[in-house]
Amino acid sequence: MGDPTPTPPQPTDAPAPEPDRRSALLWVTGGLGAAAAAAVGVPVAGFLAGAVRARPVDWVPLGKIADATVFPPNETRLHVFRNPIHEEWDGDSAKTGAYVRYLGKDEAGKDQFWVFSMICAHLGCPVTWFPQSGLFMCPCHGGVYYENGDRASGPPPRGLYKMPWRITDGVLEVQAPHLPTLQDTLEKPSKIVELGVIKRDRTGERA
């Protein structure tokens, strides 16, 4: 009896089956979804990174204290300026303002001011000063403030935001304001600012 015919060796690495049409569609769909997520996520990430990036501190000059036409004693005046914290496309919306009242000199001979943001503490509308009644009034929802910035009536939960100020070579300067909120006022920064993520100078004189 003869030897049986040997069985030819079988290949150990069989070629993988080619992907069918359904698998190919799944890969294409997944790739398109990832591309769409990246297209949306990159701008959002850039926006969030820009919101917490360290900014240099800018001080805006409002005028010489000795000029009584700019700072008449015991008169409240609105000073409008272009906010250094802005983007090129902001246009006129980059303009903001500060209500300034020169109180004269204190017992130590230092000039004193009240400097308030023109932004209402309720929903951010610009307030108007009425010298006849000695009140700031918000046209949007009826918020009213006394001449010293304290809340008088209406929906605002607090008084007007006080702006940091200083005197440099006889010129009154205010710190370039961000948009104040109850959590991140112009005087007291938010927790993220206190942690040093956003650099903001808190020095300067205040009334």
mmCIF file of N, CA and C in Angstrom, residues 82 86-91 94:
data_model
loop_
_atom_site.group_PDB
_atom_site.id
_atom_site.type_symbol
_atom_site.label_atom_id
_atom_site.label_comp_id
_atom_site.label_asym_id
_atom_site.label_seq_id
_atom_site.Cartn_x
_atom_site.Cartn_y
_atom_site.Cartn_z
ATOM 1 N N ARG A 82 -12.748 105.598 23.269
ATOM 2 C CA ARG A 82 -12.666 104.305 22.590
ATOM 3 C C ARG A 82 -11.937 103.323 23.505
ATOM 4 N N HIS A 86 -10.851 96.045 22.612
ATOM 5 C CA HIS A 86 -11.836 95.905 21.536
ATOM 6 C C HIS A 86 -11.195 95.136 20.388
ATOM 7 N N GLU A 87 -12.030 94.736 19.456
ATOM 8 C CA GLU A 87 -11.574 94.102 18.228
ATOM 9 C C GLU A 87 -11.723 95.097 17.082
ATOM 10 N N GLU A 88 -10.975 94.869 16.002
ATOM 11 C CA GLU A 88 -10.965 95.824 14.894
ATOM 12 C C GLU A 88 -12.337 95.993 14.265
ATOM 13 N N TRP A 89 -13.159 94.946 14.317
ATOM 14 C CA TRP A 89 -14.469 94.998 13.652
ATOM 15 C C TRP A 89 -15.568 95.558 14.562
ATOM 16 N N ASP A 90 -15.221 96.003 15.775
ATOM 17 C CA ASP A 90 -16.249 96.489 16.695
ATOM 18 C C ASP A 90 -16.866 97.815 16.253
ATOM 19 N N GLY A 91 -16.112 98.632 15.523
ATOM 20 C CA GLY A 91 -16.649 99.911 15.062
ATOM 21 C C GLY A 91 -17.037 100.809 16.225
ATOM 22 N N ALA A 94 -17.184 99.916 20.047
ATOM 23 C CA ALA A 94 -16.005 99.933 20.917
ATOM 24 C C ALA A 94 -15.974 101.178 21.803
#
